[in-house]
Tab-separated table of C-alpha atoms and ligand atoms in Angstrom:
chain	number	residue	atom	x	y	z
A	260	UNK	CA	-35.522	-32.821	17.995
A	261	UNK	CA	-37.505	-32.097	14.441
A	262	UNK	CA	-41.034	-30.899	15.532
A	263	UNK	CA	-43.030	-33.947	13.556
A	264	UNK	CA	-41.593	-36.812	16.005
A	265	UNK	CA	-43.649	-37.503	19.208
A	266	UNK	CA	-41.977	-39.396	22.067
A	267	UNK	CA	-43.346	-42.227	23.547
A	268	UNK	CA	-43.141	-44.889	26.108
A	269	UNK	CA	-44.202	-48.219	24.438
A	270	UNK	CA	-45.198	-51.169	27.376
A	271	UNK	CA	-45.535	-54.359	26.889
A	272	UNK	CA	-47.226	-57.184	28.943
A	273	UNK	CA	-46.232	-60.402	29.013
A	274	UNK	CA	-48.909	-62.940	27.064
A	275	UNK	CA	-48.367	-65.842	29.447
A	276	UNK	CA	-50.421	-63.102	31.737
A	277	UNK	CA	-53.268	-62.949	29.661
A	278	UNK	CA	-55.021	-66.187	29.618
A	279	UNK	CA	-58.349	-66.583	28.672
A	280	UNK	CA	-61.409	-64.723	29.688
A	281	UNK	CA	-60.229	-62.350	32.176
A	282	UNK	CA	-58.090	-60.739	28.986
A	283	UNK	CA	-60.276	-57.747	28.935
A	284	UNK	CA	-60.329	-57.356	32.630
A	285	UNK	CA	-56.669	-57.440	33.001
A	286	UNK	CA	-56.358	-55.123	30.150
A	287	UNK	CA	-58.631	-52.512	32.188
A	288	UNK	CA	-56.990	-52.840	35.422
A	289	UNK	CA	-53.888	-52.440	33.241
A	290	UNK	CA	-54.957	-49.344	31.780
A	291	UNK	CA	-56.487	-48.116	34.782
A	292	UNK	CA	-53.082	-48.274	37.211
A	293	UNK	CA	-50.959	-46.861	33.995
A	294	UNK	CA	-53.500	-43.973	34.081
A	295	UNK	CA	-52.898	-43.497	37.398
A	296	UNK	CA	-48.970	-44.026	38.095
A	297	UNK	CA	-48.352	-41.350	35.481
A	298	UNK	CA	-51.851	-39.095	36.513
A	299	UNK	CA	-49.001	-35.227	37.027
A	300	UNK	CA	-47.130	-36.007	34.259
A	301	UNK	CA	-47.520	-34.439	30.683
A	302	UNK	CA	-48.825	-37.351	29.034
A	303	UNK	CA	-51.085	-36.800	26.152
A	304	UNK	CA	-52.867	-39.768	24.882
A	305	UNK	CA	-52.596	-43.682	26.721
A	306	UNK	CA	-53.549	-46.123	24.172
A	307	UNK	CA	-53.814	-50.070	24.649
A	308	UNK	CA	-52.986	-51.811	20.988
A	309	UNK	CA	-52.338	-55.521	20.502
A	310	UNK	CA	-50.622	-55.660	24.321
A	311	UNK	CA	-49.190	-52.409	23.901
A	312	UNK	CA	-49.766	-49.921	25.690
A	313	UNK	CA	-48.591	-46.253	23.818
A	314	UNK	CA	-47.871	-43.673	26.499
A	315	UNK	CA	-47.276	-40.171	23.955
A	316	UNK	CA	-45.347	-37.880	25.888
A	317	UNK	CA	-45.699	-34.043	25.273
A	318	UNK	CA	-42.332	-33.648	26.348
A	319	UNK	CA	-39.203	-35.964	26.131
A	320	UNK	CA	-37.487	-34.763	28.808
A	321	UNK	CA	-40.007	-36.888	31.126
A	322	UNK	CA	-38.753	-39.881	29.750
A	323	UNK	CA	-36.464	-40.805	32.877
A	324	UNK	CA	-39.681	-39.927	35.437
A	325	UNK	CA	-41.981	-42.123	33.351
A	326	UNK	CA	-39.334	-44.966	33.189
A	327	UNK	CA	-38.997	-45.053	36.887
A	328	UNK	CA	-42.688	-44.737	37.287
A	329	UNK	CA	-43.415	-47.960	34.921
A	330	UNK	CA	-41.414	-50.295	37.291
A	331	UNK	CA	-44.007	-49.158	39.767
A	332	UNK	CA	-46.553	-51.112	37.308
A	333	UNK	CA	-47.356	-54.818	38.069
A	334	UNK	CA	-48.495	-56.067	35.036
A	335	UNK	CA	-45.238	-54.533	32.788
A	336	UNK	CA	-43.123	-56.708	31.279
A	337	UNK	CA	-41.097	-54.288	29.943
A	338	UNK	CA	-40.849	-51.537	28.058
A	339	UNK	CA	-38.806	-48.909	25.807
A	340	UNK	CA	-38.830	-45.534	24.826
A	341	UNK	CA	-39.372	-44.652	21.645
A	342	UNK	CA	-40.498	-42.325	18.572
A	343	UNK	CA	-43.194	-41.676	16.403
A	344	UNK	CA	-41.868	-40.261	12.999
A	345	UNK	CA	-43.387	-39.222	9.672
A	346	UNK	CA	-43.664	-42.745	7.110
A	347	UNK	CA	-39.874	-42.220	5.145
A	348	UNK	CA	-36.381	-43.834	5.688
A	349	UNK	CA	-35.038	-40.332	6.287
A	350	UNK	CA	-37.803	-39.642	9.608
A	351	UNK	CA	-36.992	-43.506	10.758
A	352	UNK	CA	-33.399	-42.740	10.822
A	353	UNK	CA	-33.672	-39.412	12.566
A	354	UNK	CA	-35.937	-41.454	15.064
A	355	UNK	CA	-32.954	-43.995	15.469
A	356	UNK	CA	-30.504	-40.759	15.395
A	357	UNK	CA	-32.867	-39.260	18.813
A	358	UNK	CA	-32.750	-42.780	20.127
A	359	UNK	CA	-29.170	-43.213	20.278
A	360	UNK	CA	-28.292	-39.916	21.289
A	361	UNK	CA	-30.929	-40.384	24.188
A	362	UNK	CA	-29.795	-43.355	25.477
A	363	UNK	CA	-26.138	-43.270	25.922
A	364	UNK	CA	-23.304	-45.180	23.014
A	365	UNK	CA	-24.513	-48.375	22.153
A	366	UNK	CA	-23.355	-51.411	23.980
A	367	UNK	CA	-22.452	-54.692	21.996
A	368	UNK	CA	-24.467	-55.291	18.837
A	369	UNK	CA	-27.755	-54.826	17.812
A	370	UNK	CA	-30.637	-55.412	15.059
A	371	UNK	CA	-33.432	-53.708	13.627
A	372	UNK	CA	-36.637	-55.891	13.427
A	373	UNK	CA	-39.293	-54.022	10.992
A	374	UNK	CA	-42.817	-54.839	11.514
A	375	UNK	CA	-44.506	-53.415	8.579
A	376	UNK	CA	-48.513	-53.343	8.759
A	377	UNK	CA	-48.827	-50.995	5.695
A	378	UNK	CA	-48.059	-53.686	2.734
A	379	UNK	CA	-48.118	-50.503	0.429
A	380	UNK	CA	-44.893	-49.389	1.915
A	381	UNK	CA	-42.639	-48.961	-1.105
A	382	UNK	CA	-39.575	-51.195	0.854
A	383	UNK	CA	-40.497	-54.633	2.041
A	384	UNK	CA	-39.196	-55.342	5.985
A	385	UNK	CA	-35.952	-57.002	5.209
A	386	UNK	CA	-34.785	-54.340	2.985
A	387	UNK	CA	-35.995	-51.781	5.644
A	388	UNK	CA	-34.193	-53.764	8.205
A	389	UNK	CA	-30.786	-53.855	5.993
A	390	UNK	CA	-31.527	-49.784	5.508
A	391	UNK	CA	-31.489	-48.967	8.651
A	392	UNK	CA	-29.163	-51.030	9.915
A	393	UNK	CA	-26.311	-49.662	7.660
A	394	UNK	CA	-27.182	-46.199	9.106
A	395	UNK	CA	-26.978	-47.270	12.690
A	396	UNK	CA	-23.477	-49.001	12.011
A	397	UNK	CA	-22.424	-46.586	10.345
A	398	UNK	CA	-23.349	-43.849	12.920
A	399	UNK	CA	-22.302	-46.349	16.329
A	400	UNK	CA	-19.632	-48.634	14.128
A	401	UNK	CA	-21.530	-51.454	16.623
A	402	UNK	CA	-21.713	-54.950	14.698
A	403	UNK	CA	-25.156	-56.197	13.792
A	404	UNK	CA	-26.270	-59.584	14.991
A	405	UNK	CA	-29.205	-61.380	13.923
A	406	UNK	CA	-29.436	-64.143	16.422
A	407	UNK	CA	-28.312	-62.637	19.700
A	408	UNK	CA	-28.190	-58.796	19.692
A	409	UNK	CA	-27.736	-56.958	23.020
A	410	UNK	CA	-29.840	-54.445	21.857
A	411	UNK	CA	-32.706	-54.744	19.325
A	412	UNK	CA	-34.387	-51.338	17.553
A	413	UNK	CA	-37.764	-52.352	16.505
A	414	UNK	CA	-39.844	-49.653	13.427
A	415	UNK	CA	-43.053	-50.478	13.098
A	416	UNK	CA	-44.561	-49.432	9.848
A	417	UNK	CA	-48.043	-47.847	10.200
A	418	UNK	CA	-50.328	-45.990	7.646
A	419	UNK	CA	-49.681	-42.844	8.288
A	420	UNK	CA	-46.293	-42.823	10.553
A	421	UNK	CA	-43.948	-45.316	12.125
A	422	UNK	CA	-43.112	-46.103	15.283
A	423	UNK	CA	-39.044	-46.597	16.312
A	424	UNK	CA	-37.916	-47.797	19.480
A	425	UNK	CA	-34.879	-48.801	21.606
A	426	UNK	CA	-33.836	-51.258	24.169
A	427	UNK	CA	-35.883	-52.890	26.079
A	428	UNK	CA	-36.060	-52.439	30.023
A	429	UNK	CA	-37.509	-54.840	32.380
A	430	UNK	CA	-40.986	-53.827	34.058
A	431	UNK	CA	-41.908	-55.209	37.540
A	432	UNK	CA	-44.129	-58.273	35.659
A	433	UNK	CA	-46.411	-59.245	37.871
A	434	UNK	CA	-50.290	-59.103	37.495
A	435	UNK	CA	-52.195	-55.720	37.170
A	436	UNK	CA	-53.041	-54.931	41.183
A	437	UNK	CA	-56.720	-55.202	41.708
A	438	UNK	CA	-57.289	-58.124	39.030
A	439	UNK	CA	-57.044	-60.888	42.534
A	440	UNK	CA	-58.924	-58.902	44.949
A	441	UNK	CA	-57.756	-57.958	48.429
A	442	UNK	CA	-55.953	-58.742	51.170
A	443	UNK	CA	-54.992	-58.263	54.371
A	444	UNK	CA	-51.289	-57.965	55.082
A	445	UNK	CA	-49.804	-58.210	58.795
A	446	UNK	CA	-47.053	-55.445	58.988
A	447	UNK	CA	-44.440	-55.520	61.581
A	448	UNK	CA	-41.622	-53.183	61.198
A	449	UNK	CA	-39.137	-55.800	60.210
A	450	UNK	CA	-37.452	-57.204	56.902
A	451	UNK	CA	-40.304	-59.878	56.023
A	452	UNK	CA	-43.932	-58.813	55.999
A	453	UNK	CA	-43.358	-55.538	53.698
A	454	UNK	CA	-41.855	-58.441	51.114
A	455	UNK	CA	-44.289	-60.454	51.503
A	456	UNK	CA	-46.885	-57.956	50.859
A	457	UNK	CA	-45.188	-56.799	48.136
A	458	UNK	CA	-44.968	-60.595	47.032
A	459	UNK	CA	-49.257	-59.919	47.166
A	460	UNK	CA	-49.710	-57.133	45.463
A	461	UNK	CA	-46.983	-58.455	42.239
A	462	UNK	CA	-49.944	-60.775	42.150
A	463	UNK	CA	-52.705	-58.485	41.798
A	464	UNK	CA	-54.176	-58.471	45.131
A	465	UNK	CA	-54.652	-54.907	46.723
A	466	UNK	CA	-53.389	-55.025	50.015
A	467	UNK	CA	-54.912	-53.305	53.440
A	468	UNK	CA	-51.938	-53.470	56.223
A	469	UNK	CA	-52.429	-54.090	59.450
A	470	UNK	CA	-49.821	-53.140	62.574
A	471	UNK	CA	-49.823	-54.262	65.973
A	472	UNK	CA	-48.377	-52.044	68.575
A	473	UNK	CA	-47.799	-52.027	72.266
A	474	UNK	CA	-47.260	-48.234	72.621
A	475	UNK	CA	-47.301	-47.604	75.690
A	476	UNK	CA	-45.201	-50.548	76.743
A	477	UNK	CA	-42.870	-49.889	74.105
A	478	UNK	CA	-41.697	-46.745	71.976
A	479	UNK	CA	-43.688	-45.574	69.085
A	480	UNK	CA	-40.974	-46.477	66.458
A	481	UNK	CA	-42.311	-49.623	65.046
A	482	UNK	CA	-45.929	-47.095	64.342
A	483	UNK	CA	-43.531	-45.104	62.257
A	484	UNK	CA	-42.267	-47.585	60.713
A	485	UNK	CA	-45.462	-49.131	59.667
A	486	UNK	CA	-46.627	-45.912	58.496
A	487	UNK	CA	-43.552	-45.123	56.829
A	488	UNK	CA	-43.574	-48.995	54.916
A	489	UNK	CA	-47.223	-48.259	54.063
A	490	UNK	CA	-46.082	-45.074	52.290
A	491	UNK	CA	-43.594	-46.903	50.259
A	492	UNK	CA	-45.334	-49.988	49.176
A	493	UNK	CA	-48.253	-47.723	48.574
A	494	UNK	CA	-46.543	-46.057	44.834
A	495	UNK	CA	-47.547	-49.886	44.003
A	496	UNK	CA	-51.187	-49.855	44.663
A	497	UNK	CA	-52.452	-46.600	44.103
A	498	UNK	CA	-54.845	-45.088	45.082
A	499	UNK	CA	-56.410	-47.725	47.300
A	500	UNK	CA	-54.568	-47.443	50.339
A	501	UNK	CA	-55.451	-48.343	53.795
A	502	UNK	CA	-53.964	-49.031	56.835
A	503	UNK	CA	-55.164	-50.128	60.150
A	504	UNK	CA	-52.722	-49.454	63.579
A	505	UNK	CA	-54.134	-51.718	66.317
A	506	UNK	CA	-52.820	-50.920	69.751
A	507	UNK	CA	-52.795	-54.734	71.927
A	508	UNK	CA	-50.306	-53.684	74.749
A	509	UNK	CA	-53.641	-53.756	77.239
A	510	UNK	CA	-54.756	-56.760	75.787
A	511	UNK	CA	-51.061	-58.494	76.003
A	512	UNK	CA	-50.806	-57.446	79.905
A	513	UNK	CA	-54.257	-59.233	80.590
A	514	UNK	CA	-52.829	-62.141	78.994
A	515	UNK	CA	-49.298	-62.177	80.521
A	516	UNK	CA	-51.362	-62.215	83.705
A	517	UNK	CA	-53.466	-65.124	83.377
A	518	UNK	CA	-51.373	-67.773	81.380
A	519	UNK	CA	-48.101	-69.412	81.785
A	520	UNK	CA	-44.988	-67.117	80.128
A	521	UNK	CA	-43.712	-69.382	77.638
A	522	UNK	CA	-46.896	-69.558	75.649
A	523	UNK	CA	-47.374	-66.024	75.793
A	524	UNK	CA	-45.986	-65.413	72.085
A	525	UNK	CA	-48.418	-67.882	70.662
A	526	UNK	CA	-51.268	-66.539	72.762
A	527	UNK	CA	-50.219	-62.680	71.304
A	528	UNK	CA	-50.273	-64.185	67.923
A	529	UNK	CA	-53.505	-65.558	68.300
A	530	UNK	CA	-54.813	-62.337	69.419
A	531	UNK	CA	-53.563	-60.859	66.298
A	532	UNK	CA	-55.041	-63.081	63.969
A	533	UNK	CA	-58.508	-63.096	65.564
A	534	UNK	CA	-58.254	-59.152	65.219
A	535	UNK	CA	-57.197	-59.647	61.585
A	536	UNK	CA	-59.910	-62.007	60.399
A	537	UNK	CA	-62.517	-59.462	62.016
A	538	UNK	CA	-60.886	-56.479	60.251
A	539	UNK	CA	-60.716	-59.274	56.649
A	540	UNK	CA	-64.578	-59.398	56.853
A	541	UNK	CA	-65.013	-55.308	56.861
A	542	UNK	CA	-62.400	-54.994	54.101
A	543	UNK	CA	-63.680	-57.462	52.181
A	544	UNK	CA	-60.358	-59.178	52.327
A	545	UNK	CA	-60.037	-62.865	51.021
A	546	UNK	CA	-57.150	-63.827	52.807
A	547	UNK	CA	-54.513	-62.785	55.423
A	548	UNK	CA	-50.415	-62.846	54.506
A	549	UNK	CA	-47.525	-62.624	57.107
A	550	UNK	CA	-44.004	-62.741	56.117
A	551	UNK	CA	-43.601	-66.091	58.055
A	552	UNK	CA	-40.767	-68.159	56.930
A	553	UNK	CA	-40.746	-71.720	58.680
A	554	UNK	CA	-38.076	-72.328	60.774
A	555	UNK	CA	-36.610	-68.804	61.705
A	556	UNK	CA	-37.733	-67.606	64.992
A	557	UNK	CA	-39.528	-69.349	67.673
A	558	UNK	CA	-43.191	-68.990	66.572
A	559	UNK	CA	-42.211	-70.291	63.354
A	560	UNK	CA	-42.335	-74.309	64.050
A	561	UNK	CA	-45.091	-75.853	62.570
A	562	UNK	CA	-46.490	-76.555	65.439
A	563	UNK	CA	-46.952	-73.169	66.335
A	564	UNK	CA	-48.104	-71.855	63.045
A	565	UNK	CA	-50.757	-74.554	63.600
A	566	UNK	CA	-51.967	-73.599	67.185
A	567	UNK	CA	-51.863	-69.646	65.445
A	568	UNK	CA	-53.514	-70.318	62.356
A	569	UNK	CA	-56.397	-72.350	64.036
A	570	UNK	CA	-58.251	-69.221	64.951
A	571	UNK	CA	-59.281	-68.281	61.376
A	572	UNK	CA	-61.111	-69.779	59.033
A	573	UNK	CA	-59.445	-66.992	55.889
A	574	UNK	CA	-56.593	-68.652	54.041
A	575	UNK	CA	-53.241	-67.801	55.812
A	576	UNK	CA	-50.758	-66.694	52.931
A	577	UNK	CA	-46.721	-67.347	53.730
A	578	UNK	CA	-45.399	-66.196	50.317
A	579	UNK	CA	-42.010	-66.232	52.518
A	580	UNK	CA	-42.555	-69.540	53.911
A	581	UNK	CA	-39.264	-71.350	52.032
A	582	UNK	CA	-36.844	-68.393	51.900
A	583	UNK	CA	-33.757	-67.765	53.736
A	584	UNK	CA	-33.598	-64.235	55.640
A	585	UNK	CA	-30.623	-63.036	53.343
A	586	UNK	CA	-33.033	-64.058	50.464
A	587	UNK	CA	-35.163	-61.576	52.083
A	588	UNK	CA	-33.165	-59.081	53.156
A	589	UNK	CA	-32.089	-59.030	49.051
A	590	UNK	CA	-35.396	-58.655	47.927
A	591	UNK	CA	-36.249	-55.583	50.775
A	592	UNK	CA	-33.162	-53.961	49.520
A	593	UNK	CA	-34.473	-54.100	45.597
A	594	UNK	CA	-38.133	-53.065	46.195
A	595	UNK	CA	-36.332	-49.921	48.349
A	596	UNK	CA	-37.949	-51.458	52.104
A	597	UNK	CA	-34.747	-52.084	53.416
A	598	UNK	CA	-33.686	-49.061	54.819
A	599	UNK	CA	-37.048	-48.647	56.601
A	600	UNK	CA	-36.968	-52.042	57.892
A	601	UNK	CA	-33.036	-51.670	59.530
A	602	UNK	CA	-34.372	-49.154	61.768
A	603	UNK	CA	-34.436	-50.610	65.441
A	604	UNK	CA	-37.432	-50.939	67.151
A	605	UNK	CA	-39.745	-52.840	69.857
A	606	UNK	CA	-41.396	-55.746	69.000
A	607	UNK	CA	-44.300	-55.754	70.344
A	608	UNK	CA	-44.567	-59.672	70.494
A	609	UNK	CA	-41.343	-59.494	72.918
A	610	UNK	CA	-43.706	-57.336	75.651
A	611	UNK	CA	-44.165	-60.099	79.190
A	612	UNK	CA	-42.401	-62.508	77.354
A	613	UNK	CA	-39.437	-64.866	78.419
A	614	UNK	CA	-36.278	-65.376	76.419
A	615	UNK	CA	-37.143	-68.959	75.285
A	616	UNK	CA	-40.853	-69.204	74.329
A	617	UNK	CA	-42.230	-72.751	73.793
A	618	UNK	CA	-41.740	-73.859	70.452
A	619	UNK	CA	-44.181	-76.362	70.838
A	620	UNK	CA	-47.530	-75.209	71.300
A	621	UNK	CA	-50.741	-77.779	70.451
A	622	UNK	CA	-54.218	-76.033	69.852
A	623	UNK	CA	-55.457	-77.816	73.088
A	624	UNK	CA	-52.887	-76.136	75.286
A	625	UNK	CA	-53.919	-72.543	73.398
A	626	UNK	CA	-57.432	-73.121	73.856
A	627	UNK	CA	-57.212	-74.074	77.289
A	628	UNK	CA	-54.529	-71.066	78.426
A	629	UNK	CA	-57.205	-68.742	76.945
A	630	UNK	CA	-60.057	-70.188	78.970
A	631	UNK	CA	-58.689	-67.627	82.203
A	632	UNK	CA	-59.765	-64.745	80.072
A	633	UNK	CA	-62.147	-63.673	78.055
A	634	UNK	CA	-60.606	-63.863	74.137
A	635	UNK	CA	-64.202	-62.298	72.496
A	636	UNK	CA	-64.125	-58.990	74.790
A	637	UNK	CA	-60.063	-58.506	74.234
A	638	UNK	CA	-60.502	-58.671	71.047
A	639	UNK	CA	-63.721	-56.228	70.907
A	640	UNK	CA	-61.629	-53.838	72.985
A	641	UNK	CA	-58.652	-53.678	70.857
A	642	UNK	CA	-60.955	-53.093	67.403
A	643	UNK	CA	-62.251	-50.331	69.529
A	644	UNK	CA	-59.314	-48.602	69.810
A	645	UNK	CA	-57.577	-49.251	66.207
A	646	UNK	CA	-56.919	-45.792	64.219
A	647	UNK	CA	-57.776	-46.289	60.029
A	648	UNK	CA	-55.852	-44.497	58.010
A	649	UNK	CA	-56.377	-44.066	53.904
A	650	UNK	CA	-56.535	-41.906	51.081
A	651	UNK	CA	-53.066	-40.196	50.301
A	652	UNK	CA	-50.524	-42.056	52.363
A	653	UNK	CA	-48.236	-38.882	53.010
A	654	UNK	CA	-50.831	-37.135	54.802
A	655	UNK	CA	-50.856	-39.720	57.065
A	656	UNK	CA	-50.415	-38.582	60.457
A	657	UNK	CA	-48.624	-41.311	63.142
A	658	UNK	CA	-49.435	-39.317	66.081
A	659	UNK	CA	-53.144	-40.221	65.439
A	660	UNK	CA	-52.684	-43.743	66.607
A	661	UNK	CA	-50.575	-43.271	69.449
A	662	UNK	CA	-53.571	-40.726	70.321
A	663	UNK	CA	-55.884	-43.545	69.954
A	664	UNK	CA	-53.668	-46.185	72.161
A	665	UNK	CA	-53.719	-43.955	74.885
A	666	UNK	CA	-57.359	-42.545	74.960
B	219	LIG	P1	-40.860	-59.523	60.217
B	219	LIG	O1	-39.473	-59.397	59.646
B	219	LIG	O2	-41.924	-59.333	59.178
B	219	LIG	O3	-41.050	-58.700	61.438
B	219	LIG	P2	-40.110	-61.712	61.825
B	219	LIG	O4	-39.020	-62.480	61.200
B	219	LIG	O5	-39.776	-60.708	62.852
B	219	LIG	O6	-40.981	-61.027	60.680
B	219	LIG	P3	-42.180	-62.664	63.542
B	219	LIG	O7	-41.884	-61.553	64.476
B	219	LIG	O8	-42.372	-64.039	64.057
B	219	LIG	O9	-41.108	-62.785	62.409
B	219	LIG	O10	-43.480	-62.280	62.724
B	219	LIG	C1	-44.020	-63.138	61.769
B	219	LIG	C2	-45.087	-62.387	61.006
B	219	LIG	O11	-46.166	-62.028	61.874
B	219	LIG	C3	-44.605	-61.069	60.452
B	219	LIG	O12	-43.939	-61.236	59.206
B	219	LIG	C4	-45.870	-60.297	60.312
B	219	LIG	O13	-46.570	-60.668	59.136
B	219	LIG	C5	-46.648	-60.751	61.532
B	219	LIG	N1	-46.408	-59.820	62.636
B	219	LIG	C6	-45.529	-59.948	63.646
B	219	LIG	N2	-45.577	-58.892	64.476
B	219	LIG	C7	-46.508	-58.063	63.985
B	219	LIG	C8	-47.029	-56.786	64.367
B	219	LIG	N3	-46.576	-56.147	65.439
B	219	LIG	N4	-47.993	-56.223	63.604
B	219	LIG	C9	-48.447	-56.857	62.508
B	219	LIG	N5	-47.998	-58.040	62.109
B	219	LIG	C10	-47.043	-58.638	62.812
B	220	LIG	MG1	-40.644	-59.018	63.443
C-alpha cells in the first residue's frame, strides 16, 4: 500500500439513538467504551465527527481484530473499513484499488456516493461519482446500481484528503453500556439469564451478576459456569465487571426442614431475591433481571412470579418473558453463550425439592411457610458468606467461592 494512505475503521451510530439532550452523554460513553474495546491495539488517533467515529489504524493488518472487536460495541450501528488518501482521482482510486483487494471480489453491484465538503474541489460529486465508478467496473466488471446496490463505496471529499470506504458491516446497535445505569443480573448456569443480561447491557445498563450455589449439596460446576459466563459477557462491558457467588445450600436445608416440599422452589426463590435486592442497594443497582420466560418451568406461572417478586420493592426485569426457549437457545448461540450454557450441571433450586413443585403459590401461603424460620437472619448469613469478584474477569479465581461456601 502507497505510504500517504492511512487505514481506518469508520463507525457509525444509529440517529434514532441519539435523541435529545443526552446526545453528548451518549457520545462520551460512546467514545469512552470504543477507547477501551480497542485499548492493545495500534490505534493512533479516535475521533468522534458528525456520528462518526474515525478509528486511524497504524497498521492495516489489524483491520480483522478491530472488526471483531466493534461488534463488541453497543452503541455501533455499523461500520466499514476504509482509507484516507491524498485529495486527487488518482489517490481515491488507489483507495478503492486497497479496498477491493482487501475485502475479497465484489459481490453483486455497487455505487459510489461522493460527499464532497470542499466546494473548491475541481469535480462536482456526480461527476466524481461517474469517475470512480467507471474505474471500479472496469477493475471488478460488477454492474453499478443506483437504487439498490449490494455494496455502496462512499469518498468523502475533505480539505486536505478524502476519505474512501467499503461495505458496510452491521455493529451490535444497542445503546452505549453505562448511558442506563446498573443492574443486577441473576445468573444461573443455563441458556436464559446470560441472554437476558446481555438483552441489559444492549441497552446500556452495566450489569453486576449474581450466582446462587448449593456447593456442597451439589458439584461446583454451575460456579464455573457462572464464572466462565461472566468472563464472556464481560468483552461487552468493560472494564466494570463484578460478580457476586452466593452460597444458599445452608440456607435451603433450614428451609426444606421447616416448610411443606412443594413450596420449597418458591420459598428458594424468595430467598434469592431478598439476597439480590440487599446486594442492588450496595451496587447501586436500579433494578434486578432474570431470564424468566412465563410459562416454561414450574416457577414460571404467574402466580408464582407474583408470590417471588413480592419480596422486593426494585423493578423485576423479564426481557425473556415472551420468548420461546429455541428463540433463546438462537440468541445464546449468536452472542457465543451457548456452549457454556450446554454444559450439565446442578441446579441448585432442584436441592430438597420434589418432582412436581406447586405451581400455584399465593403470597399468603409464602409468607406464612416462612413464619417457621427466621427469613432476616438466613438471609444475613448467606451475604456473609458471598465471595465478590471484579476487576479483570480472567483472573478470576472459582476456587475462591467454593472456599468461602465451606468456611
Ligand atoms: P436459566 O436458563 O437462566 O437457568 P431456567 O429456564 O432454568 O433459566 P429457572 O431455573 O426457573 O429457569 O430460573 C429462572 C431465573 O431465575 C433464571 O433465568 C435466573 O435469572 C434466576 N436463577 C435461577 N437459578 C439461579 C441461580 N442459581 N443463581 C442465580 N440466578 C438464578
Ligand atoms: Mg436454570
Amino acid at each position: 500500500m502507497s505510504r500517504q494512505m492511512t487505514s481506518l475503521v469508520i463507525a457509525r451510530v444509529h440517529e434514532l439513538a441519539l435523541k435529545g439532550q443526552n446526545r453528548p452523554f451518549f457520545k462520551r460513553a460512546l467514545y469512552e467504551n470504543l477507547r477501551y474495546a480497542l485499548r492493545d491495539l495500534p490505534v493512533s488517533r479516535l475521533q468522534e465527527r458528525a456520528l462518526r467515529y474515525i478509528i486511524r489504524l497504524e497498521d492495516s493488518s489489524v483491520w480483522p481484530e478491530v472488526a471483531e472487536r466493534l461488534r463488541w460495541v453497543f452503541g455501533v450501528a455499523n461500520f466499514s473499513l476504509g482509507l484516507e488518501t491524498a485529495l486527487t482521482v488518482e489517490a481515491m482510486q488507489q483507495g478503492l484499488a486497497e479496498l477491493l483487494e482487501r475485502q475479497g471480489p465484489l459481490q453483486g453491484s455497487f455505487r459510489i456516493r461522493v460527499k464532497r465538503t470542499n466546494k473548491a474541489f475541481p469535480l462536482t460529486s456526480p461527476e466524481l461519482e461517474r469517475e470512480l465508478g467507471r474505474f471500479v467496473q472496469k477493475r471488478t466488471g460488477a454492474p453499478v446500481d443506483l437504487s439498490h446496490p449490494d455494496v455502496t463505496y462512499q469518498v468523502e471529499v475533505l480539505y486536505d484528503r478524502a476519505l474512501v470506504s467499503g461495505e458496510s458491516l452491521p455493529g451490535p446497535g444497542g445503546l452505549p453500556v453505562g448511558v442506563s445505569g446498573r443492574v443486577v443480573a441473576l445468573l444461573s448456569g443455563g441458556y436464559d439469564s446470560p441472554v437476558a443480561a446481555y438483552r441489559l447491557m444492549k441497552r446500556g445498563c452495566f450489569v453486576t451478576f449474581v450466582h446462587f450455589h448449593a456447593y456442597p449439596y451439589v458439584r461446583p460446576i454451575s460456579i464455573e459456569k457462572a464464572v466462565e459466563l461472566a468472563r464472556h459477557l464481560s468483552r461487552y462491558q468493560p472494564p466494570h465487571n463484578r460478580l457476586v457467588i452466593v452460597p444458599i445450600g445452608d440456607a435451603q436445608r433450614e428451609i426444606a426442614l421447616a416448610a411443606e416440599a412443594p413450596l420449597r422452589v418458591v420459598l428458594y426463590r424468595r430467598l434469592m431475591l431478598r439476597i439480590a435486592t440487599e446486594i442492588a442497594r450496595e451496587e447501586g443497582a436500579g433494578a434486578i433481571v432474570t431470564g424468566e420466560s412465563l410459562g416454561q418451568v414450574a416457577s414460571q406461572t404467574l402466580e408464582n412470579m407474583r408470590a417471588i417478586g413480592a419480596v422486593t420493592d426494585l423493578p423485576l426485569l423479564r426481557p425473556l418473558v415472551g420468548n420461546n426457549k429455541d428463540e433463546i437457545i438462537a440468541e445464546a448461540v449468536r452472542i457465543g453463550t451457548e456452549p457454556i450454557s450446554r454444559i450439565p450441571d446442578d441446579d441448585c433450586c432442584t436441592v430438597f425439592v420434589p418432582l412436581h413443585p406447586a405451581t400455584r403459590v399465593t403470597v399468603e401461603q409464602a409468607e406464612a411457610a416462612e413464619r417457621a424460620y427466621d427469613v432476616a437472619a438466613l438471609v444475613e448469613q448467606c451475604l456473609a458468606r458471598r465471595t465478590v469478584y471484579e476487576g479483570d474477569p480472567f483472573r478470576w479465581d472459582p476456587l475462591a467461592a467454593l472456599a468461602a461456601a465451606t468456611a
